[in-house]
Coordinates of C-alpha atoms in Angstrom, one line a residue:
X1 CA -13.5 -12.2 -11.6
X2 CA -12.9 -12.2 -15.0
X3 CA -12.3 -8.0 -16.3
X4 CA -12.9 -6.5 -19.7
X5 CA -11.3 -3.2 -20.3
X6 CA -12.6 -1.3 -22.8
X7 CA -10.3 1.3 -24.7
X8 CA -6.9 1.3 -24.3
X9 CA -5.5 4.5 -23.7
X10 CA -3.2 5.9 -20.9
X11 CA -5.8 5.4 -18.6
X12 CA -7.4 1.7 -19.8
X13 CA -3.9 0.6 -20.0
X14 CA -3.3 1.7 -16.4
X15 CA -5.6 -0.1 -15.2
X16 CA -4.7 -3.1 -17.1
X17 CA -1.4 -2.7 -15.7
X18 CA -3.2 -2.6 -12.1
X19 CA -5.1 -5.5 -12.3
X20 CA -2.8 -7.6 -13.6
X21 CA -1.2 -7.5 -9.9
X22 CA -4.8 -8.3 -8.3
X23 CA -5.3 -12.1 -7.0
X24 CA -8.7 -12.0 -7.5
X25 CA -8.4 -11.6 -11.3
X26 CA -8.7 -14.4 -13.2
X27 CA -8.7 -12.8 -16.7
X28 CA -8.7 -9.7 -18.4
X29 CA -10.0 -9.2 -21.6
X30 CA -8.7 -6.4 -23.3
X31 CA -10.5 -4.7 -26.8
X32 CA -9.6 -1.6 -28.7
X33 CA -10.1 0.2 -32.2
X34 CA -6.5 0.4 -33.0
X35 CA -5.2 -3.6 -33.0
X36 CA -1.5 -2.3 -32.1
X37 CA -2.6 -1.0 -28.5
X38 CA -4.4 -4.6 -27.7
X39 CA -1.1 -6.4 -29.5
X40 CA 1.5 -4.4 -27.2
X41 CA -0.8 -4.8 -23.7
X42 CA -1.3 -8.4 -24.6
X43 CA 2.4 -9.2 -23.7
X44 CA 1.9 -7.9 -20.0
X45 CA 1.1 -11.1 -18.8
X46 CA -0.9 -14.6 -19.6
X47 CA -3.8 -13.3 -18.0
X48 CA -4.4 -11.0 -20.4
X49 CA -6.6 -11.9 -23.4
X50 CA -7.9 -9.9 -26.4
X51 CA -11.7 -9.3 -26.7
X52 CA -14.0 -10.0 -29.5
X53 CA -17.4 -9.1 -29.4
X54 CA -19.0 -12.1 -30.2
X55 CA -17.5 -13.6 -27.2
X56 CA -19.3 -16.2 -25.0
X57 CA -16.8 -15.5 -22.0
X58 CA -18.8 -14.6 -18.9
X59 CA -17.4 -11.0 -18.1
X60 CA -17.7 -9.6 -14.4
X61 CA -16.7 -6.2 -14.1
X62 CA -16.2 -4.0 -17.6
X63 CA -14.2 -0.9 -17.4
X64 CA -15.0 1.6 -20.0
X65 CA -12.2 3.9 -21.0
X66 CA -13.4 5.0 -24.1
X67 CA -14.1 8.9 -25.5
X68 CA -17.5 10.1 -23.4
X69 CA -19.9 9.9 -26.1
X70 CA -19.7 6.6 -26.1
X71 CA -19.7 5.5 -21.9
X72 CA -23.6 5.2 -22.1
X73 CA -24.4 3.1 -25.1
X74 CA -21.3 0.5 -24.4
X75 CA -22.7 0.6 -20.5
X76 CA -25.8 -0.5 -21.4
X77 CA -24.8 -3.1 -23.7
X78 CA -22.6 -4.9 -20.9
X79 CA -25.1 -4.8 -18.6
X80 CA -27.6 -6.4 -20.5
X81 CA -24.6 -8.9 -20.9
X82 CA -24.4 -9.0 -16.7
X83 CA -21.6 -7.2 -15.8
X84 CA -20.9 -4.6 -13.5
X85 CA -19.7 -1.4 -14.7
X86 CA -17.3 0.7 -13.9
X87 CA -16.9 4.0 -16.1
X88 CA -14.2 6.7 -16.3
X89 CA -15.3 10.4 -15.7
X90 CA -18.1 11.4 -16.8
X91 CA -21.0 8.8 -16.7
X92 CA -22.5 10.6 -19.7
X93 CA -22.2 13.4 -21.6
X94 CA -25.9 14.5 -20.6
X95 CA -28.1 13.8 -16.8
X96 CA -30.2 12.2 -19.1
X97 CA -28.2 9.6 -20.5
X98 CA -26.8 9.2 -16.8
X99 CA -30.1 8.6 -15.7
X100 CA -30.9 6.2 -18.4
X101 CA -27.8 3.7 -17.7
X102 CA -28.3 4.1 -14.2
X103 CA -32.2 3.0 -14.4
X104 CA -30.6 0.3 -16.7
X105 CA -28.4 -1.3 -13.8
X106 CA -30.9 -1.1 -10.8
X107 CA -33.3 -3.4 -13.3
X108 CA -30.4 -6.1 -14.2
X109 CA -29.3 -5.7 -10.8
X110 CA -25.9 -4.6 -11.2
X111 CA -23.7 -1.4 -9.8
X112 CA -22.8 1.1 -11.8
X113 CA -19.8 3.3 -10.6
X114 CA -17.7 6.0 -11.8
X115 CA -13.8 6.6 -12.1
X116 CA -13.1 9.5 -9.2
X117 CA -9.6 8.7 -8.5
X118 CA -9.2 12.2 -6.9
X119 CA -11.1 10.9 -3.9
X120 CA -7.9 8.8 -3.3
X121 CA -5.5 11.8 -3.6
X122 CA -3.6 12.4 -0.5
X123 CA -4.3 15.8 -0.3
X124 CA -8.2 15.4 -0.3
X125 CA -8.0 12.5 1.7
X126 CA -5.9 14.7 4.6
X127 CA -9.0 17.2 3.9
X128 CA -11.3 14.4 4.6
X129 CA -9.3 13.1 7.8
X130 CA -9.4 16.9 9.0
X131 CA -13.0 17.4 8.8
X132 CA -14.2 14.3 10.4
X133 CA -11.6 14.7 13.2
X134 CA -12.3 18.5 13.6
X135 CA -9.3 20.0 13.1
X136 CA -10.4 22.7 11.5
X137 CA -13.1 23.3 13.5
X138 CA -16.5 23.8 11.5
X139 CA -15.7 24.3 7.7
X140 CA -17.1 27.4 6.4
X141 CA -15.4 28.2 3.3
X142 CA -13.6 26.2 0.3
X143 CA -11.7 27.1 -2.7
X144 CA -10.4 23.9 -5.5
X145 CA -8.6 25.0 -8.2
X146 CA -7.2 22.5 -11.3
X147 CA -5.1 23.9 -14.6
X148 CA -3.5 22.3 -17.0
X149 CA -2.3 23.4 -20.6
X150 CA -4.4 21.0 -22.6
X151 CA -1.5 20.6 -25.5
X152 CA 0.5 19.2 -22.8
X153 CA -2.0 16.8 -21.5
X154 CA -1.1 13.8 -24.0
X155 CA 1.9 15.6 -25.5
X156 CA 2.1 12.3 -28.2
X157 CA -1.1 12.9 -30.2
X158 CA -2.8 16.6 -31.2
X159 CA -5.1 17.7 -28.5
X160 CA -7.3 19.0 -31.1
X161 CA -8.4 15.3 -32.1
X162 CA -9.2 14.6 -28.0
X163 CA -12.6 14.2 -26.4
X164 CA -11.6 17.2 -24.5
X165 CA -11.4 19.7 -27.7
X166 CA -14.6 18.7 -28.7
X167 CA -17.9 19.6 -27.8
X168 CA -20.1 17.0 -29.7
X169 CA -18.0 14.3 -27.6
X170 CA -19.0 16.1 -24.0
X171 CA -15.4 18.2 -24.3
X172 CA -14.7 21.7 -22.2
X173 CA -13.3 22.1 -19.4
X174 CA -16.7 22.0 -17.2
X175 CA -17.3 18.2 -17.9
X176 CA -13.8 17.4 -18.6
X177 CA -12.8 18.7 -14.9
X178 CA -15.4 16.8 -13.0
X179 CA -13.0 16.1 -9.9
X180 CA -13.2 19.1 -8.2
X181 CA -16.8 18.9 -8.1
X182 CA -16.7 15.7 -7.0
X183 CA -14.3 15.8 -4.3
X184 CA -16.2 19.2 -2.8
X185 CA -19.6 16.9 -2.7
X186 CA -18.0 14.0 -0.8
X187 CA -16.3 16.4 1.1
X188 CA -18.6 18.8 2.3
X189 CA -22.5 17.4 1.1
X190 CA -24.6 17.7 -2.1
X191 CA -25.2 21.3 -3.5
X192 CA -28.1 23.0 -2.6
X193 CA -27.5 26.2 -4.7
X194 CA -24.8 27.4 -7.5
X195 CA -24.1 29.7 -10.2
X196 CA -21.3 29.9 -12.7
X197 CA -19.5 31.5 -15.5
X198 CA -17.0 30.2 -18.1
X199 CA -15.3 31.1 -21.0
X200 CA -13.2 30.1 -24.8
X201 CA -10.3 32.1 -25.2
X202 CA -9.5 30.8 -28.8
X203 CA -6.0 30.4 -27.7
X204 CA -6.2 26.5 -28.2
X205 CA -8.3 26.7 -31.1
X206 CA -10.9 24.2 -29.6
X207 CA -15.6 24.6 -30.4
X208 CA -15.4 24.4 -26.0
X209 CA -15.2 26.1 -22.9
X210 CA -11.2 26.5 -21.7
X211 CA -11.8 28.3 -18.7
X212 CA -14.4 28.1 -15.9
X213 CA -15.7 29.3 -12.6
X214 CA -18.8 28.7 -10.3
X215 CA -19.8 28.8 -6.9
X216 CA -21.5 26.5 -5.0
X217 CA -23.5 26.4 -1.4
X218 CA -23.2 22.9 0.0
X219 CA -26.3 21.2 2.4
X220 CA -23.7 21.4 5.0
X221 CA -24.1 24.6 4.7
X222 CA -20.2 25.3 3.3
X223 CA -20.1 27.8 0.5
X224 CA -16.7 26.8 -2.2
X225 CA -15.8 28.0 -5.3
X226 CA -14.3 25.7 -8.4
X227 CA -12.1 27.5 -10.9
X228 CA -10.6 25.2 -13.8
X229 CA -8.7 25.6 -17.3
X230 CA -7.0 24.3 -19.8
X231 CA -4.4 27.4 -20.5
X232 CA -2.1 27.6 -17.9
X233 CA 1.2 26.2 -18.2
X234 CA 2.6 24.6 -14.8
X235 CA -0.2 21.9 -14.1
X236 CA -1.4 23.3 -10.6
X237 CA -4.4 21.2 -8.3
X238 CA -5.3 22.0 -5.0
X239 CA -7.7 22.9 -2.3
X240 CA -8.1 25.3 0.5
X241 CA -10.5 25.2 3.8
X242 CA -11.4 27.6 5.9
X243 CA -12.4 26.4 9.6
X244 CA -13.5 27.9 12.5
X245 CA -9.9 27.0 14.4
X246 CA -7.7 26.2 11.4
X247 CA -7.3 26.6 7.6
X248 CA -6.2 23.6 5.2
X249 CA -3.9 24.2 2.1
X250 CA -3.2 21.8 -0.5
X251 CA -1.6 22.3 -3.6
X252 CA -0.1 19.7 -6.1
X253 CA 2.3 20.3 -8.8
X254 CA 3.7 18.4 -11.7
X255 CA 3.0 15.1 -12.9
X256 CA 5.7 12.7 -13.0
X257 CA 7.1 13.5 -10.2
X258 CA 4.1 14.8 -8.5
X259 CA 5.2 17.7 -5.8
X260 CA 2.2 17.3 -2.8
X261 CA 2.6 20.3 -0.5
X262 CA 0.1 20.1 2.3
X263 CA -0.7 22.6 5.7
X264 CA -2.4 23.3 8.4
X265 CA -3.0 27.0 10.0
X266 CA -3.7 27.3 13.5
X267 CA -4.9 30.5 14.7
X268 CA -0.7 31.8 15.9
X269 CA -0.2 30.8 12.0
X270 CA 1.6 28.1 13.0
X271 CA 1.9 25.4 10.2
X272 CA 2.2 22.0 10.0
X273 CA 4.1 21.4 6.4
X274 CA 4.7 17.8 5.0
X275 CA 5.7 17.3 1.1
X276 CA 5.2 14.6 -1.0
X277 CA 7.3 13.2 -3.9
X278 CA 5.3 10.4 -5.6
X279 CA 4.1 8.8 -8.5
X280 CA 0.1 9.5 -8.4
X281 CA -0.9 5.4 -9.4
X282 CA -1.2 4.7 -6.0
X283 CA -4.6 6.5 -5.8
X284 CA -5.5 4.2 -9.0
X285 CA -5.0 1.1 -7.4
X286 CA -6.5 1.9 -4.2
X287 CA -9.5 2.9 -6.0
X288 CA -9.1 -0.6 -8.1
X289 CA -9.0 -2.2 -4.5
X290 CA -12.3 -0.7 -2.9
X291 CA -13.9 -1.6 -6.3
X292 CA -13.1 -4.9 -6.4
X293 CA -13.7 -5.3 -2.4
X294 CA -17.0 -3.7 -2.9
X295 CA -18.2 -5.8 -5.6
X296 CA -17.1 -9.0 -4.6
X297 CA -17.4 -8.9 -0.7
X298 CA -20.0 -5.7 0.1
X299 CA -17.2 -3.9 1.9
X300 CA -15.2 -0.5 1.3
X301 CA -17.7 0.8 -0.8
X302 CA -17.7 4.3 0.9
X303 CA -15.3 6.3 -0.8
X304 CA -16.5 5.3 -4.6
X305 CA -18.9 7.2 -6.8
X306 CA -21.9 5.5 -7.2
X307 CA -23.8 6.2 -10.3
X308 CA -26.9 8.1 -8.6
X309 CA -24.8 10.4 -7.2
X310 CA -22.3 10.9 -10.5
X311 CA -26.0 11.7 -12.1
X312 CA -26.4 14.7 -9.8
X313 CA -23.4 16.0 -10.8
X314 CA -23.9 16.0 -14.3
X315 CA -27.1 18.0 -13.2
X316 CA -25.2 20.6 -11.8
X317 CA -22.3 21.1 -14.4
X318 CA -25.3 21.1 -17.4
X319 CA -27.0 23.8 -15.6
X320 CA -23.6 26.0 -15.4
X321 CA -22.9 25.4 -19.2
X322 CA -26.6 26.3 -19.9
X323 CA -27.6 29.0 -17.5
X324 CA -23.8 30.2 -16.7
X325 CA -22.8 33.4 -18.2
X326 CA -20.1 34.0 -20.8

């Protein structure tokens, strides 16, 4: 396959960094607003090429890792070119425009999928292994929880210039903090009902939403409950289940090194504890791997976000923003 990553960033450069590892690479083109960032990944390795946009190169798979204003227009433009896409979180900044693009690649015949890396997270996929083996019993309850001060998110630029801080460029920490969402709806079914509340604190000093709650009443029947923000100061990620027979807990802190605690809670409170000490790329090459599987072979296509159902999700999260209270 030949690979075009678009926007250069800490992610886009992860994933050039990825891929550069993958045998069934051939090339990856590599294109950015700021020359500098395409100059220093060029030197990874010889696969790695700088894009122009007149190009003539046949591209395969484009990987847009640009501010989410933008995912939509630049999807649509490389699939008219006839490549598949794969986006980072989210697919648009409105259902609408996710519906667009996604109309876009079931008439060039191409997929569509979205960055959800925290599918490949240890701690949701132990969630995941526990529900299908019944561990826990029937799942009746769920609680996922994400902070993060947003100064300390890419402590080498001002957050205030970020995508995140901005509302115009689908900012706030509803959109921004897709995963949990995400996760709950592979996890436990598509959402049937929900209601929500959020709120700006004006500590950051940012036109969006820094804190948020909502509720949510899966088709599985499971009722869970999402709080996010971008104020508090440890970065903290995790997720609780209540079963019939047991209860899950997860919880994550730190970055680099990531501390995974995960356990189990029979009904003699009994607990099975393992930790984890890791760096998180492995998730980010595992989703690379399914990806690249999944395009070129039709296989291990289960556990990545398809662009119909990222579309549903933006559905949800637009309704919280516009019918939530404040």
């Amino acid at each position: 396959m030949n690979v075009l990553i678009l926007g250069l960033g800490s992610i886009g450069s992860r994933h050039v960094r990825n891929l550069v590892s993958f045998d069934e690479v051939r090339r990856i083109y590599v294109h950015d607003v700021e020359r500098e960032k395409v100059n220093k990944t060029l030197s990874l390795s010889p696969k790695v090429k700088a894009f122009e946009w007149e190009d003539k190169e046949p591209i395969d798979l484009t990987l847009i890792c640009t501010p989410n204003h933008t995912h939509c227009e630049l999807a649509t433009e490389f699939l008219d070119r006839g490549s598949h896409i794969f986006v980072e979180k989210p697919l648009g900044i409105t259902p609408e425009e996710g519906e667009t693009v996604v109309e876009k690649a079931k008439e060039v015949k191409k997929e569509i999928i979205v960055a959800s890396n925290m599918r490949y997270h240890i701690g949701v996929e132990e969630a995941k292994r526990c529900i299908e083996k019944g561990t826990l019993g029937s799942p009746l309850f769920a609680r996922a929880y994400f902070g993060h001060y947003l100064p300390n998110w890419r402590p080498d630029i001002d957050y205030r210039s970020t995508y995140s801080a901005k509302a115009k460029e689908g900012g706030g920490v509803i959109f921004d903090c897709i995963h949990e969402l995400d996760y709950l709806m592979w996890l436990f079914g598509d959402v049937v009902e929900f209601y929500g509340m959020y709120s700006k604190s004006e500590i950051l000093d940012i036109d969006v939403e820094d804190l948020g709650v909502y509720q949510l009443r899966h088709s599985s029947g499971v009722i869970s409950m999402v709080h996010v923000d971008y104020i508090q100061r440890l970065k903290k990620r995790g997720l609780e289940i209540i079963g019939t027979e047991r209860s899950f807990h997860w919880e994550s802190t730190g970055k680099i090194p990531e501390i995974v605690e995960i356990e189990v809670y029979d009904l003699e409170e009994t607990s099975i504890r393992r930790f984890y000490q890791k760096d998180s790329n492995y998730m980010y090459v595992r989703q690379l791997r399914h990806l690249i599987s999944y395009l070129l072979y039709g296989k291990d296509g289960d556990q990545l976000l398809k662009g119909k159902e990222a579309v549903k999700e933006l559905h949800i999260l637009e309704k919280i923003k516009l019918e939530g209270h404040r």
